Structures are given as structure tokens and as C-alpha cells.
Short mmCIF file of C-alpha atoms and ligand atoms in Angstrom, two decimals:
data_model
loop_
_atom_site.label_atom_id
_atom_site.label_comp_id
_atom_site.label_asym_id
_atom_site.label_seq_id
_atom_site.Cartn_x
_atom_site.Cartn_y
_atom_site.Cartn_z
CA MET A 1 7.84 35.86 20.16
CA LYS A 2 7.76 31.90 21.78
CA ILE A 3 3.89 32.91 21.88
CA LEU A 4 4.11 34.41 18.57
CA LYS A 5 4.72 31.46 17.12
CA ARG A 6 2.74 29.05 18.35
CA ILE A 7 0.02 31.26 18.00
CA CYS A 8 0.09 31.10 13.94
CA LEU A 9 1.09 28.13 14.15
CA PHE A 10 -1.72 27.04 15.43
CA ILE A 11 -3.77 29.62 13.39
CA ALA A 12 -2.35 27.55 10.43
CA VAL A 13 -3.14 23.91 11.75
CA LEU A 14 -7.09 25.68 12.42
CA PHE A 15 -6.45 26.60 8.64
CA LEU A 16 -4.85 24.30 6.61
CA PRO A 17 -7.45 21.08 6.20
CA GLY A 18 -9.73 24.24 4.56
CA LEU A 19 -6.62 25.65 2.13
CA LEU A 20 -5.76 22.42 1.01
CA ALA A 21 -9.75 20.86 0.34
CA SER A 22 -8.16 17.31 0.85
CA GLN A 23 -9.56 15.35 4.22
CA THR A 24 -8.77 11.92 5.55
CA ILE A 25 -10.42 8.35 5.29
CA ILE A 26 -10.75 6.50 8.07
CA GLY A 27 -11.40 2.86 8.90
CA GLU A 28 -11.77 -0.88 9.45
CA VAL A 29 -11.85 -3.80 8.27
CA LYS A 30 -13.88 -6.43 10.34
CA THR A 31 -14.45 -10.06 9.10
CA ASP A 32 -16.63 -13.03 10.41
CA PRO A 33 -15.60 -14.49 14.27
CA GLY A 34 -12.31 -16.60 13.76
CA LYS A 35 -10.88 -15.14 10.85
CA GLU A 36 -9.28 -12.72 12.47
CA LYS A 37 -6.16 -12.73 11.78
CA TYR A 38 -6.47 -12.09 8.05
CA LYS A 39 -6.91 -8.09 9.05
CA ILE A 40 -3.53 -7.17 8.76
CA ASN A 41 -1.57 -6.49 5.45
CA THR A 42 -4.71 -5.45 3.67
CA VAL A 43 -4.91 -2.81 0.81
CA VAL A 44 -7.42 0.01 1.42
CA TYR A 45 -7.41 2.18 -1.92
CA ILE A 46 -9.35 5.07 -3.75
CA GLU A 47 -10.09 3.61 -7.28
CA ASN A 48 -9.31 5.73 -9.28
CA VAL A 49 -8.57 9.54 -8.66
CA ASP A 50 -8.45 11.98 -12.03
CA THR A 51 -5.89 14.87 -10.15
CA HIS A 52 -2.53 15.10 -10.59
CA PHE A 53 -0.07 13.59 -8.22
CA ASP A 54 3.94 12.43 -8.54
CA LEU A 55 5.59 9.06 -8.54
CA PRO A 56 7.52 9.15 -4.93
CA GLU A 57 11.21 10.75 -5.18
CA GLU A 58 12.96 7.91 -3.69
CA ASN A 59 12.01 3.79 -5.56
CA PRO A 60 9.95 1.68 -3.10
CA VAL A 61 11.79 -1.52 -1.80
CA MET A 62 10.92 -5.00 -1.00
CA ASN A 63 13.80 -5.84 1.45
CA GLN A 64 15.24 -9.79 1.18
CA LYS A 65 15.86 -9.95 4.53
CA GLU A 66 16.30 -13.19 7.07
CA LEU A 67 14.63 -15.05 4.48
CA GLN A 68 11.57 -13.55 4.59
CA PHE A 69 10.99 -10.35 2.22
CA LEU A 70 9.90 -7.08 3.74
CA PRO A 71 6.92 -5.82 3.21
CA LYS A 72 4.78 -8.79 2.41
CA ILE A 73 2.29 -6.60 0.96
CA LEU A 74 3.74 -3.37 -0.70
CA PRO A 75 1.69 -0.91 -2.90
CA ILE A 76 2.89 1.30 -5.34
CA VAL A 77 1.23 3.53 -7.46
CA VAL A 78 1.71 2.37 -11.42
CA GLY A 79 4.93 3.63 -13.27
CA SER A 80 7.16 2.96 -9.81
CA THR A 81 9.96 1.19 -9.88
CA VAL A 82 10.83 -1.38 -7.48
CA ASP A 83 14.00 -2.19 -5.92
CA PHE A 84 14.81 -5.83 -4.85
CA LEU A 85 17.49 -5.59 -2.22
CA ASN A 86 18.75 -8.41 -1.13
CA SER A 87 20.07 -8.17 2.49
CA ASP A 88 21.28 -11.26 3.01
CA ASP A 89 24.64 -13.50 2.74
CA VAL A 90 23.02 -16.30 0.61
CA LEU A 91 21.65 -15.63 -2.77
CA HIS A 92 18.13 -15.38 -3.58
CA ASN A 93 15.99 -15.99 -7.02
CA VAL A 94 13.08 -13.69 -6.53
CA PHE A 95 10.02 -14.05 -9.83
CA SER A 96 7.27 -13.19 -9.87
CA PRO A 97 4.48 -16.08 -12.41
CA ASP A 98 2.72 -13.65 -12.93
CA SER A 99 1.70 -12.27 -16.79
CA CYS A 100 1.08 -8.49 -16.16
CA VAL A 101 4.55 -8.08 -14.95
CA ASN A 102 5.93 -10.62 -18.22
CA LYS A 103 6.75 -12.86 -15.42
CA PHE A 104 9.75 -11.75 -15.03
CA ASN A 105 13.03 -13.31 -13.16
CA LEU A 106 15.90 -11.36 -11.54
CA GLY A 107 18.21 -14.88 -10.94
CA THR A 108 20.41 -14.11 -7.82
CA TRP A 109 23.08 -10.75 -6.78
CA LYS A 110 25.08 -10.41 -4.28
CA LYS A 111 24.11 -8.45 -1.00
CA GLY A 112 23.64 -4.79 -0.41
CA GLU A 113 23.24 -5.01 -4.90
CA VAL A 114 19.49 -4.33 -6.37
CA ARG A 115 17.83 -5.14 -8.76
CA SER A 116 14.61 -2.79 -9.98
CA VAL A 117 11.12 -3.49 -11.63
CA LYS A 118 9.21 -0.99 -13.15
CA TYR A 119 5.24 -1.89 -12.72
CA ASP A 120 3.23 -0.03 -15.83
CA LYS A 121 -0.06 -2.52 -15.45
CA ILE A 122 -2.77 -0.71 -13.24
CA GLU A 123 -4.51 -2.71 -11.14
CA CYS A 124 -1.78 -5.43 -11.10
CA VAL A 125 -0.80 -7.97 -8.31
CA SER A 126 2.23 -9.65 -8.59
CA VAL A 127 3.25 -12.12 -6.24
CA LEU A 128 6.64 -12.33 -5.70
CA LEU A 129 8.88 -15.88 -4.79
CA CYS A 130 12.13 -17.24 -4.71
CA ASN A 131 13.20 -20.41 -6.74
CA VAL A 132 15.66 -20.89 -4.18
CA HIS A 133 13.60 -20.04 -0.57
CA PRO A 134 9.84 -22.08 -1.42
CA GLU A 135 8.53 -20.28 2.08
CA MET A 136 9.40 -16.72 0.63
CA GLU A 137 5.97 -14.87 -0.44
CA ALA A 138 5.45 -11.25 -0.88
CA TYR A 139 2.96 -9.53 -3.63
CA VAL A 140 3.76 -5.56 -5.30
CA ILE A 141 0.15 -4.50 -5.43
CA VAL A 142 0.03 -1.24 -8.52
CA LEU A 143 -2.91 0.73 -8.05
CA GLN A 144 -3.43 4.31 -9.85
CA ASN A 145 -2.68 6.77 -7.72
CA PRO A 146 -0.96 7.58 -4.04
CA PHE A 147 -4.90 7.10 -1.36
CA PHE A 148 -3.99 3.63 -0.38
CA ALA A 149 -3.61 2.91 2.73
CA ILE A 150 -2.13 -0.73 4.88
CA THR A 151 -4.24 -1.91 7.65
CA ASN A 152 -2.80 -2.44 11.37
CA GLU A 153 -3.53 -5.68 13.37
CA GLU A 154 -6.58 -4.86 14.12
CA GLY A 155 -7.61 -3.74 10.66
CA GLU A 156 -7.88 -0.41 10.93
CA PHE A 157 -6.61 2.04 7.62
CA ILE A 158 -6.08 6.27 7.46
CA ILE A 159 -6.30 7.24 4.67
CA GLU A 160 -4.83 11.47 4.31
CA ASN A 161 -4.53 14.16 1.87
CA VAL A 162 -7.88 13.03 0.15
CA PRO A 163 -8.65 15.20 -2.39
CA PRO A 164 -12.66 15.86 -2.36
CA GLY A 165 -14.71 14.11 -4.43
CA VAL A 166 -16.48 10.47 -5.21
CA TYR A 167 -15.06 7.23 -5.72
CA ASN A 168 -14.70 4.15 -5.43
CA LEU A 169 -13.56 2.37 -2.10
CA LYS A 170 -11.77 -1.33 -3.27
CA VAL A 171 -9.86 -3.47 -0.67
CA TRP A 172 -6.73 -6.27 -1.51
CA ASN A 173 -6.78 -8.84 0.97
CA GLU A 174 -4.62 -11.62 0.28
CA LYS A 175 -7.73 -14.37 1.58
CA LEU A 176 -10.77 -12.59 1.52
CA ASN A 177 -12.94 -10.14 -0.39
CA ALA A 178 -14.81 -7.30 -0.03
CA LYS A 179 -17.68 -5.20 -2.20
CA VAL A 180 -16.36 -1.57 -3.66
CA LYS A 181 -18.03 0.90 -1.95
CA GLN A 182 -18.56 4.44 -3.53
CA ILE A 183 -17.56 6.87 -0.97
CA THR A 184 -17.70 10.45 -1.22
CA VAL A 185 -15.35 13.23 0.03
CA GLY A 186 -16.62 16.21 1.14
CA GLU A 187 -14.31 19.38 2.46
CA ILE A 188 -14.68 19.73 6.40
CA GLU A 189 -16.19 16.22 7.86
CA GLU A 190 -13.82 13.06 7.37
CA VAL A 191 -15.09 9.81 5.85
CA ILE A 192 -15.56 6.57 8.11
CA VAL A 193 -15.93 3.60 5.91
CA ASN A 194 -16.34 -0.41 7.33
CA PHE A 195 -15.56 -3.20 5.30
CA HIS A 196 -16.37 -6.71 6.26
CA LEU A 197 -14.22 -9.13 4.41
CA LYS A 198 -15.90 -13.01 3.33
CA ARG A 199 -14.75 -15.47 0.92
CU1 CU B 1 15.43 -16.43 -1.32
#
């Protein structure tokens, strides 16, 4: 029985990509020499996808822990509500000066408690700051769809389960920029895309 199960699983894995008709986009962001430290935490995302997708069941969380925001960069799908969790014994005062989030100021709240903000403007980039700790800084990036990834230290990224189509693939980086790339996602081969980040 065990072997039969394994064979079934093997067949399922072989045919799954075809059945789902989706593909993977993989690639790397590169920089000029000396700028490698900026490769990490680059958001790579598809500008627009005309298909149905659900919002994540759980709200994305922006933690305040050890006097830092975690994560530093939080890409979300438009319409998501972000929960701001205070994990510190001290009080923070989280705010965003950006008009696309109506310059919210959440005030202060105790350890273990959450205050929430709904983000409803696509491509809004909202910087998060703390009135109490000037060194605290993070970003929420509001995207049209869930087909995005954040690069690792090497600048590598993977976007999975992308439906076939022709798309604009964009990047957002705190310090640098890269040109938009038009890509075609088919049903068989993964798509490889590299970006060059510049000022
Ligand atoms: Cu703070």
C-alpha cells in the first residue's frame, strides 16, 4: 500500500503543474559593485493580474519588537488589514505620514495588544515611524495581487503559482530603482527574470 501511495503522489506531483496551469517566476536583483547591501528586501511584484484571488485569512502583522518593526518591509494585497502588535514592555507611538493612508497616527498601546489599519489604495507605499523611537522605520507596500516576493540577501526571489498571462513585473526598493519588465508566463516553463537596481 505504501508503495502505491508513493506512486500516486509521484504522478500527482508530475501532473499538478499542468492541472493548475500556473508557473513560477524566479530571478535575481543585481546592483552596481559596492551597492550589494541594497539587494535584500526588494519587493518584486506583478503590477496587475485579472483573476480571482482571496485575501489571506489571517491579517498580516507588523510587530514592534525590541524597539524595531518586524518585518522591515511588508508587502500586502490591497484591502488587507494590518495588525500592529506591540511585543515590547515599552510604549510605541506608530504613525505614517503618507497621504495614501490618510496620515494615520495610532497612538500608544500596551504589550500584547494590537491596533489595526486597513489599506485600500493600490501601490501605496506607507512608511511607518514611531514618535518615541526615531530609529524605528518600516514600510507597508500595497499591491493589487498576491503574486509578489521579497528578495533574500543574495537578491534572489521566487514568485509561485502565477497564472499564465502577459504581465508587467516591477520592483520596489527602499533606495534604488529598476526598469519595469514585461514578461510572458506560459504553462510549461518557469520564467527567469533579472533586474539591475540603480539610483
Ligand atoms: Cu517605538
